[in-house]
XYZ file of C-alpha atoms in Angstrom:
518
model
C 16.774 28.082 20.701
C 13.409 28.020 19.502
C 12.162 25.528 16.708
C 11.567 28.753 14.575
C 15.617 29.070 14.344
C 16.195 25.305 13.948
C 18.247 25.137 10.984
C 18.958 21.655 8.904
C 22.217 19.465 9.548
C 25.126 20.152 7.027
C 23.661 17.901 4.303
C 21.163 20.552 3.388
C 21.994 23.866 5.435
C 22.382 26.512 3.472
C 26.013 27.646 5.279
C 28.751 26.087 6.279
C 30.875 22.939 4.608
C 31.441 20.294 6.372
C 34.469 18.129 6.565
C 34.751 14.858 4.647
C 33.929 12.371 7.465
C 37.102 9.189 7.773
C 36.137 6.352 5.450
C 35.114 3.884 8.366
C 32.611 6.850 10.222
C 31.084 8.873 7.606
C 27.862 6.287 8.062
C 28.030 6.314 11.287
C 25.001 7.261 13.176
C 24.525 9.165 16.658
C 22.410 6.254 18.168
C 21.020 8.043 20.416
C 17.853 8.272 19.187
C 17.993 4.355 18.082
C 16.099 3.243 21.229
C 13.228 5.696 21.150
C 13.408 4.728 17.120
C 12.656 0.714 18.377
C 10.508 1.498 20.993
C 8.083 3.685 18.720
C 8.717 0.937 15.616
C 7.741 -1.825 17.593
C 4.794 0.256 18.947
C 3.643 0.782 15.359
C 3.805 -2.810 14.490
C 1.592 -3.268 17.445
C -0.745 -0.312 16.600
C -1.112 -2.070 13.350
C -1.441 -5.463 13.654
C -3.737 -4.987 16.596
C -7.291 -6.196 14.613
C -5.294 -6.832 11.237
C -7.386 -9.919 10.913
C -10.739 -8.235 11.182
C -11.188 -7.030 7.453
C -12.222 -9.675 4.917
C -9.432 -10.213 2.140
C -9.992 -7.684 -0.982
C -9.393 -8.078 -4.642
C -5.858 -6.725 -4.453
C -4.997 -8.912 -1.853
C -6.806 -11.892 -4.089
C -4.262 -11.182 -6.430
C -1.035 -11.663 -4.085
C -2.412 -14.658 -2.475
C -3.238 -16.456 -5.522
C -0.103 -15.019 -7.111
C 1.995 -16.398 -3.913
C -0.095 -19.722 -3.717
C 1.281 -20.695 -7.181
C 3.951 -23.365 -8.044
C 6.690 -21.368 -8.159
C 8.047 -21.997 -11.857
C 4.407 -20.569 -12.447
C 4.705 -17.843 -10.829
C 7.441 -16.612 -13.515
C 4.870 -17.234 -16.142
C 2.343 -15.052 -14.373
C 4.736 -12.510 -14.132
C 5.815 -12.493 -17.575
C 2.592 -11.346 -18.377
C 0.791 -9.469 -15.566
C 1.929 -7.894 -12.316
C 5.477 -7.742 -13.303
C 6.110 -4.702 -10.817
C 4.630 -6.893 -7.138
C 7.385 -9.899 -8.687
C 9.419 -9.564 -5.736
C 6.227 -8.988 -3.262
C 4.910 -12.707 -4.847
C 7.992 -14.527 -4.424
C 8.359 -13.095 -0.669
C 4.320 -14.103 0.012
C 4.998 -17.605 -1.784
C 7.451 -18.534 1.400
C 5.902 -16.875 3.848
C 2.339 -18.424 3.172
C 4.448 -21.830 3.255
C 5.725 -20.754 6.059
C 2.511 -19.235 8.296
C -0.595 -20.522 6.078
C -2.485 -17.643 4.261
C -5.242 -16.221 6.979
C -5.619 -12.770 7.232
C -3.824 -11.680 10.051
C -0.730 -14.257 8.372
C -0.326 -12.251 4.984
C -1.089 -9.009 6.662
C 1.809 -9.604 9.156
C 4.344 -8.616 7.063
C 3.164 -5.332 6.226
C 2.578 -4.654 10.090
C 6.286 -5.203 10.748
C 7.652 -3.031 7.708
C 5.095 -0.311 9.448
C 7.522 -0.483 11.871
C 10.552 -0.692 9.994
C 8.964 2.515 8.298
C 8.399 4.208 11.655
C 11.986 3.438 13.354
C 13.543 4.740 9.755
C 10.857 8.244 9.861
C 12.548 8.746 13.874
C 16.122 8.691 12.520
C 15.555 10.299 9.387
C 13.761 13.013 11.384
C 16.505 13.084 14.255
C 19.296 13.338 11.581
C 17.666 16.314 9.583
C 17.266 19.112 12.731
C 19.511 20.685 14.793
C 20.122 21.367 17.585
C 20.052 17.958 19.104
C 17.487 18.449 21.766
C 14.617 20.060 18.944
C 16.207 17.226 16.550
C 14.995 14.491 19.084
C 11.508 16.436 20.103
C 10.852 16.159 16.588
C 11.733 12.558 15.588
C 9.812 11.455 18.456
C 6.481 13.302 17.626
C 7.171 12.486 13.782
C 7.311 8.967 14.774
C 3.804 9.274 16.715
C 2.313 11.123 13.797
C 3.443 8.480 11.273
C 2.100 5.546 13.505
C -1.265 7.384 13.588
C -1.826 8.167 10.042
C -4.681 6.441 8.753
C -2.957 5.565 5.349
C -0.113 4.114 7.273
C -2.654 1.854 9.059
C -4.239 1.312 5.740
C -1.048 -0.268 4.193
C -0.038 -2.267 7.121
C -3.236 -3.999 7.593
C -2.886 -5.273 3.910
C -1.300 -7.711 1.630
C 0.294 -5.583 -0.789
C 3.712 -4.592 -1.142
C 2.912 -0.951 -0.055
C 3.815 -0.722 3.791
C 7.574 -2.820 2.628
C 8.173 -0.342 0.068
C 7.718 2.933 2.423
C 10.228 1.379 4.787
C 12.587 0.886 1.804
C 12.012 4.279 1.039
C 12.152 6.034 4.478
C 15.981 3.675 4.823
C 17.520 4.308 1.620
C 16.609 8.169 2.352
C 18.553 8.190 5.427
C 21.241 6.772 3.553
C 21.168 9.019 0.901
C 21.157 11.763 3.639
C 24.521 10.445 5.433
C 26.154 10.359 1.583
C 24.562 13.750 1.131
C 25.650 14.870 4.543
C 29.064 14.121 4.661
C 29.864 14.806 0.932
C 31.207 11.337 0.186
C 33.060 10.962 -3.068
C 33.807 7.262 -2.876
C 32.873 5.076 -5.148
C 31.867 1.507 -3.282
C 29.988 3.495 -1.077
C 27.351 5.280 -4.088
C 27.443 1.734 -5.733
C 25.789 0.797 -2.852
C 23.339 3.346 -3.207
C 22.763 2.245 -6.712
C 21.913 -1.443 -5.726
C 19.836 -0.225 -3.202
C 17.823 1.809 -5.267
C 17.542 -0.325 -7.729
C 16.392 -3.048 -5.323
C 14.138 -0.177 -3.978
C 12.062 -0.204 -7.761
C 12.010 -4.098 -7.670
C 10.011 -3.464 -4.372
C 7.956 -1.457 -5.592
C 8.349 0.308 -9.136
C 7.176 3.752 -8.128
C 10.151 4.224 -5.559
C 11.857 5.110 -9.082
C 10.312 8.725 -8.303
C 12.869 9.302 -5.691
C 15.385 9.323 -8.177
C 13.383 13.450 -8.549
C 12.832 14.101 -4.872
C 17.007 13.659 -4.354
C 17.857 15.223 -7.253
C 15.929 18.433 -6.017
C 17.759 17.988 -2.809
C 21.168 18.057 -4.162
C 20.912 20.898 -5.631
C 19.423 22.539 -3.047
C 22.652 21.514 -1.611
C 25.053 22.080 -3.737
C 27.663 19.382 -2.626
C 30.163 20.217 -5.306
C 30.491 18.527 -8.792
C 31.971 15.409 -7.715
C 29.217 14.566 -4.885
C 26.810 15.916 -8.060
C 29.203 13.186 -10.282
C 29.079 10.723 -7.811
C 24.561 11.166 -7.451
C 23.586 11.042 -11.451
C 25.857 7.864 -11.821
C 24.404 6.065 -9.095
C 21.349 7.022 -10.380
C 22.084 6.072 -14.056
C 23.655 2.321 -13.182
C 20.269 1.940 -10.296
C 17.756 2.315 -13.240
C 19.492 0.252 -15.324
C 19.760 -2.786 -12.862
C 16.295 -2.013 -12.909
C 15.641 -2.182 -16.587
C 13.821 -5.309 -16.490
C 11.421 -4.603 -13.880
C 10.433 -0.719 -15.655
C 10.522 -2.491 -18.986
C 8.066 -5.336 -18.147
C 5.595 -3.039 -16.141
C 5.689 -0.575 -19.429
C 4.563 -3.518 -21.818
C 1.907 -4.291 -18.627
C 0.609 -0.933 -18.420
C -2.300 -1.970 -19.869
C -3.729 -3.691 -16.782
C -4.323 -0.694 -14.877
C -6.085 0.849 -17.406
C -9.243 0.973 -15.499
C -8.196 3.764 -13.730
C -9.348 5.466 -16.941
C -12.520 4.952 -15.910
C -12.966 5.890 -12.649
C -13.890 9.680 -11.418
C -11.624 12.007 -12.415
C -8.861 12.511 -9.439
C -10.505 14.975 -6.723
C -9.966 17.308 -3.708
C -10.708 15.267 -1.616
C -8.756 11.914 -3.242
C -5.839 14.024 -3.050
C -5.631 16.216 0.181
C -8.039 13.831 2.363
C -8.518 10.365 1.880
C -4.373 10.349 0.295
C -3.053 10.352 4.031
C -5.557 11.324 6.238
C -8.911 9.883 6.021
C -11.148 12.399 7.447
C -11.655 16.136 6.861
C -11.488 17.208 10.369
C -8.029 15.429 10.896
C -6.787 16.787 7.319
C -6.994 20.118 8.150
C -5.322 20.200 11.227
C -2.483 17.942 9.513
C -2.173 20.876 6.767
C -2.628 23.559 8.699
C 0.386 21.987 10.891
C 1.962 21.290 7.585
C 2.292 24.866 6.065
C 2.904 25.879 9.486
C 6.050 24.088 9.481
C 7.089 24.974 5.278
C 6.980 28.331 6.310
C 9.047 27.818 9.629
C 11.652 25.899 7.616
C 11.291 28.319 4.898
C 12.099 31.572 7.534
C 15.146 29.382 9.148
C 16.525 29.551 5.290
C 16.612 25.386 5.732
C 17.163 23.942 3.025
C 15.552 20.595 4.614
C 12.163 21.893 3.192
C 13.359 20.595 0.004
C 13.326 17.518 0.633
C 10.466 17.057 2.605
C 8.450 19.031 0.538
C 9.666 17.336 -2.693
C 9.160 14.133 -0.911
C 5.414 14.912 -0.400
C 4.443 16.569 -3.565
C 6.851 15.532 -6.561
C 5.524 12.205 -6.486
C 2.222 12.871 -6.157
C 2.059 15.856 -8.869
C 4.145 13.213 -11.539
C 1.714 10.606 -11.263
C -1.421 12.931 -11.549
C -0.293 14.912 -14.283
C 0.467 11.078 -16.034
C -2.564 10.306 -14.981
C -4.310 13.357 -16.689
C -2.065 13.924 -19.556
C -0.653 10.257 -20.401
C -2.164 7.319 -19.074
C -4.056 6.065 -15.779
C -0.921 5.824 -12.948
C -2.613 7.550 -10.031
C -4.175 5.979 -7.155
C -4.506 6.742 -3.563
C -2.140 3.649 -2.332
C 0.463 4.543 -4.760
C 1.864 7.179 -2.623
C 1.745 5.573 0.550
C 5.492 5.598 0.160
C 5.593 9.487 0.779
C 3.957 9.088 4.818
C 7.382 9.813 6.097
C 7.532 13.138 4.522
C 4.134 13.846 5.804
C 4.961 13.015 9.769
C 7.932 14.841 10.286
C 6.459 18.177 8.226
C 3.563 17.432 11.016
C 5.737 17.101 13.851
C 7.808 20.443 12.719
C 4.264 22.122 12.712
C 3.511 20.795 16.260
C 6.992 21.751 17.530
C 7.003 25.250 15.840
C 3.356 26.000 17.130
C 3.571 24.983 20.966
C 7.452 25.906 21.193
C 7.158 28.462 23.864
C 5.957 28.666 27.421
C 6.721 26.727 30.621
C 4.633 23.878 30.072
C 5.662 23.505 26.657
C 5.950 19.914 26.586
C 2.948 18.989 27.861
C 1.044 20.906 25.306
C 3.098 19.302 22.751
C 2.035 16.034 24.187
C -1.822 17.562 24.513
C -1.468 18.626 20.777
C -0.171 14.983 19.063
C -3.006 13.593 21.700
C -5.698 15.371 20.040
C -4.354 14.616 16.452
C -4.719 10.908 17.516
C -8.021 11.548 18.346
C -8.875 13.500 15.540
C -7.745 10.206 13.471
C -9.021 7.282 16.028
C -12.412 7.109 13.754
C -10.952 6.274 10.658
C -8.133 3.723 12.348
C -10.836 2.425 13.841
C -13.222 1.820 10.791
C -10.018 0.482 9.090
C -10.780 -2.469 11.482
C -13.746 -3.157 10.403
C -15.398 -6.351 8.734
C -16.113 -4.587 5.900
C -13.341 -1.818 5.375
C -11.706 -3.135 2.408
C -12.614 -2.119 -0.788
C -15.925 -0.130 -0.237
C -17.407 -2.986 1.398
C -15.658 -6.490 0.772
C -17.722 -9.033 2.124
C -15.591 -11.945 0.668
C -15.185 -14.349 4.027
C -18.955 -13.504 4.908
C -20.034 -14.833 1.564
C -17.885 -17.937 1.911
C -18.902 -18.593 5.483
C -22.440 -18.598 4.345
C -21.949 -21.398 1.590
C -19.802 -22.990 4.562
C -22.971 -22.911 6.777
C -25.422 -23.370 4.589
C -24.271 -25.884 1.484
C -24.089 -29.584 1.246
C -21.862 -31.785 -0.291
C -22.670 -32.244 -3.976
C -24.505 -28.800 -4.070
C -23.479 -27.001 -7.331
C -21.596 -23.321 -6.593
C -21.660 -20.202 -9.654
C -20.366 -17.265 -9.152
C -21.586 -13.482 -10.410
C -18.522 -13.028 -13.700
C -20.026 -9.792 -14.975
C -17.809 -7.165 -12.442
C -14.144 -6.548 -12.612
C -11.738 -9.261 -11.905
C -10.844 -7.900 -8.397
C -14.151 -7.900 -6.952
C -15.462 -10.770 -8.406
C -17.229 -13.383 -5.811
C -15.092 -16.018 -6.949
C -12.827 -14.603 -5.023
C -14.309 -16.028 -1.853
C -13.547 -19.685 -3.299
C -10.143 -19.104 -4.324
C -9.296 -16.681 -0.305
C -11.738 -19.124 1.571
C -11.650 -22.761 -0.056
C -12.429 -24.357 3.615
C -16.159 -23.282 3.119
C -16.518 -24.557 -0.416
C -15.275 -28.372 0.323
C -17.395 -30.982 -1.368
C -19.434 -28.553 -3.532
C -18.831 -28.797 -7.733
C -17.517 -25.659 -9.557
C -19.524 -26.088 -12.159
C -18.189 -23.448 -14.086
C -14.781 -23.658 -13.845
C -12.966 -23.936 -17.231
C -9.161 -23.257 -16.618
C -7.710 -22.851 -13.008
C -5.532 -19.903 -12.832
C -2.737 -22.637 -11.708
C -2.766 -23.746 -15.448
C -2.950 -20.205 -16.948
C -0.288 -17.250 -17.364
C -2.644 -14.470 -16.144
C -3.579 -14.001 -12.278
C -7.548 -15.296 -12.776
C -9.550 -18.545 -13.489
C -11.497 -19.135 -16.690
C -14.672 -19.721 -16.376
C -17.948 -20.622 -18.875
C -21.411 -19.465 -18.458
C -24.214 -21.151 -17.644
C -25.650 -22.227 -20.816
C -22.393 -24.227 -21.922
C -22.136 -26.640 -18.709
C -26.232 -27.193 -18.405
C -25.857 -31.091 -19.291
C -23.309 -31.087 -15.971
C -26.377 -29.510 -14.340
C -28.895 -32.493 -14.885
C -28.533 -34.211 -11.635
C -27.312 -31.553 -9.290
C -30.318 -30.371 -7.451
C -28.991 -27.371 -5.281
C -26.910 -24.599 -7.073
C -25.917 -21.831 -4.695
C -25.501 -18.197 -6.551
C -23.225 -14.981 -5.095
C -23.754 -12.280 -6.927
C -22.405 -8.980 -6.279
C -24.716 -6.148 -5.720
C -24.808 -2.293 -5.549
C -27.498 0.054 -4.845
C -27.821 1.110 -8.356
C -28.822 -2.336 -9.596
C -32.192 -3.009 -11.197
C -31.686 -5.403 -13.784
C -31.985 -9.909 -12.960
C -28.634 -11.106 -12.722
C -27.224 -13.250 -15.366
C -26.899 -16.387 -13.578
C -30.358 -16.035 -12.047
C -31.935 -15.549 -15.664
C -29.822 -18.370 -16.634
C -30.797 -20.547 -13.978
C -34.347 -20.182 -14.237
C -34.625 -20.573 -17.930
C -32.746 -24.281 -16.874
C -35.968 -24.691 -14.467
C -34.274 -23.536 -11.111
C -36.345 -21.517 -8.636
C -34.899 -19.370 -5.676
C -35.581 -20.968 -2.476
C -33.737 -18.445 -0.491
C -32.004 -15.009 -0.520
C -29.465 -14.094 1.922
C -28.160 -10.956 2.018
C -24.412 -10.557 3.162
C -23.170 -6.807 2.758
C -22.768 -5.987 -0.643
C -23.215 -9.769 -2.145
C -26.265 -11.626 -2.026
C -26.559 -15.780 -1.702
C -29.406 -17.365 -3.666
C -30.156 -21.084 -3.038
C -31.537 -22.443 -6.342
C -33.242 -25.788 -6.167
C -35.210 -28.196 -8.859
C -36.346 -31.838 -9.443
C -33.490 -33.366 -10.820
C -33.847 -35.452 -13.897
């Protein structure tokens, strides 16, 4: 049988009705696939963390460690009023970072092993979707090589975010939904469970909710009967309302990603090449791959396209149509959860387009080779010093200070940019360089306040702390299109400061102020 005639499994076939599996096997698994599923999991784990550490920390990731980092009673506060939807990401980070100390390649760790979670879960979702079994495990194996190559996927497991946890959640709780799906189960206990997981799911992270759409879509593509259909909306009902409190706080929080509001309006190339891919070149063989295999599902009357397709797109087309026509809730890292979806429709296209001939298989294998190299640039640059952010040069900056201060040198900081990408950053990610110097401007520590930042004064309010501090050192953030003297520096001068020395870093510069002290 060709992969052109591979139909779906009885979950989402469009003949046949299966039998109602016996309570204690309807969850069951054929585990044969489950040691190609570890193997290729533990190979993505590898894939990822392999130069993790590399990167300098980014704003984002700021915000989790100093979240995490927090007295944990505080941590509540914080949450109370900002970030309510990473809550459970914080708490995690808070032991962990007890556990294994906060350096890059320590709070990016996690993420690296839920890449692999994510990638064992995309090989038995993928195995458990196809028949028959032999194009069923041709296809989980090249969805689980596609997945560990996507550039997005080794976006969110080289970072501290909650993003690369919440895809495995997602890719899991589908292949559960799937085996309830499946086997038409009734029970109750058994869609409880559901419900607790997917409630557990939004706690994670809060746009999993959106998968309460991309399963609804698939039942009734499937038409299970009214009391699977019963059975579905309930769970779905009692899974939102366990997660009330996490939907309601992020609601009354929206305002903090309001920014988004300002940024370019959402493009081409935000949503069909830098949202998975990275690169043009390995985009378009990706979608070409990817219609390939919508219209091969769509020919075999499977009813699997549903889900996939629903999986990919739904989300996405919710949050920019909120994002357009209600309030900023798009951005690229938001739908990282939807990468399973977009390996196995790749892996169909592969299978569907080099599915004949006597060497077959080794084309196969030629074809996901050249996809990997078609994406080894950007996976690559991912690694680099400065791929985080557009160019965060946070550790650089610090390890400057570290090289170049003294003890009793005066540090201030650039306040005039977003909170994210503020150089403070590099004091609160980096302390070890900044021992012995005075924070002159420091007014609240964030450990004292209820939102994720410090508070801070300028200049001209602590210039009597100034008299007999010689030395101030200056980072300031720069981009190409600045032309105008940086507050501090005017500030600094008009106090009778002079800049001894500029050092540029990447895209913050270092200025060494010095003066007779008084």
């Amino acid at each position: 049988m060709s992969t052109t005639e591979v139909g779906t499994r009885a979950a989402i076939r469009g003949t046949g009705r299966p039998p109602v599996a016996a309570p204690t096997r309807w969850l069951a698994a054929d585990m044969g696939i489950a040691p190609v599923a570890v193997l290729l999991g533990i190979l993505g784990s590898l894939f990822t963390v392999v130069g993790s550490w590399i990167p300098a920390f980014w704003g984002d990731e700021a915000a989790s460690i100093i979240s995490a980092e927090r007295p944990l009673a505080t941590i509540w506060r914080e949450l109370g009023r900002v970030d309510a939807v990473h809550g459970a990401y914080y708490v995690f980070l808070h032991f962990w970072i007890d556990a294994f100390g906060a350096s890059e390649l320590s709070v990016r760790l996690p993420s690296s092993i839920a890449v692999g979670v994510a990638v064992a879960g995309t090989v038995v979702l993928a195995d458990r979707l196809f028949t028959p079994v032999a194009a069923a495990r041709r296809i989980a194996v090249m969805a689980g090589a596609v997945m560990i190559m996507l550039p997005r996927v080794g976006y969110m497991g080289a970072e501290g975010r909650s993003y690369a946890i919440g895809t495995a959640v997602a890719v899991w709780l589908t292949i559960f939904f799937v085996a309830l799906l499946r086997h038409r189960i009734t029970g109750l206990l058994p869609w409880l469970a559901f419900a607790v997981l997917f409630a557990l799911s939004i706690y994670v992270f809060l746009y999993l909710v959106l998968l309460a759409v991309v399963y609804g879509i698939a039942v009734v593509a499937a038409r299970p009967g009214r009391a699977v259909i019963r059975r579905w909306l309930g769970a779905i009902a009692v899974g939102v309302m366990l997660a009330a409190p996490v939907i309601v706080y992020a609601l009354s929080e929206r305002g903090q990603i309001s920014f988004l509001a300002h940024r370019n309006s959402v493009t081409f190339s935000q949503m069909f090449v830098i949202q998975w891919f990275g690169n043009p070149w390995f985009a378009i063989a990706c979608w070409a791959l990817i219609l390939v295999a919508v219209v091969t599902l769509l020919r075999s009357r499977s009813r699997t396209v549903v889900l996939l397709v629903g999986w990919l797109a739904l989300p996405m087309g919710i949050l920019i149509f909120g994002n357009i026509f209600i309030a900023p809730m798009y951005s690229i890292r938001y739908l990282s959860f939807t990468t399973p979806a977009v390996s196995i429709l790749v892996a169909v296209g592969v299978s569907t387009v080099f599915s004949r001939g006597v060497a077959a298989g080794w084309i196969r294998v030629a074809a996901v080779v050249a996809l990997f190299g078609l994406a080894l640039p950007t996976n690559v640059f991912e690694r680099t010093q400065f791929a985080k952010d557009g160019g965060s040069d946070l550790r650089q900056a610090a390890q400057v200070i570290g090289a170049q201060a003294r003890r009793g040198d005066a540090v201030v900081f650039d306040e005039t940019t977003r909170p994210s990408r503020k150089p403070r950053l590099a004091l609160r990610l980096y302390p070890q360089y900044f021992t012995g110097l005075s924070d002159v401007t420091l007014q609240t520590p964030y450990t004292e306040r209820s939102g994720i930042w410090d508070s801070v004064r300028p200049i001209v309010e602590i210039a009597p702390s100034l008299r007999r501090i010689s030395t101030v050192w200056d980072i300031e953030l720069t981009t190409p299109a600045s032309v105008s003297t940086p507050v501090n520096v005017g500030a600094l001068e008009h106090l009778g400061y002079t800049i001894s020395r500029q050092i540029p870093v990447h895209r913050t510069i270092v200025y060494e102020f010095t003066r007779e002290t008084t």
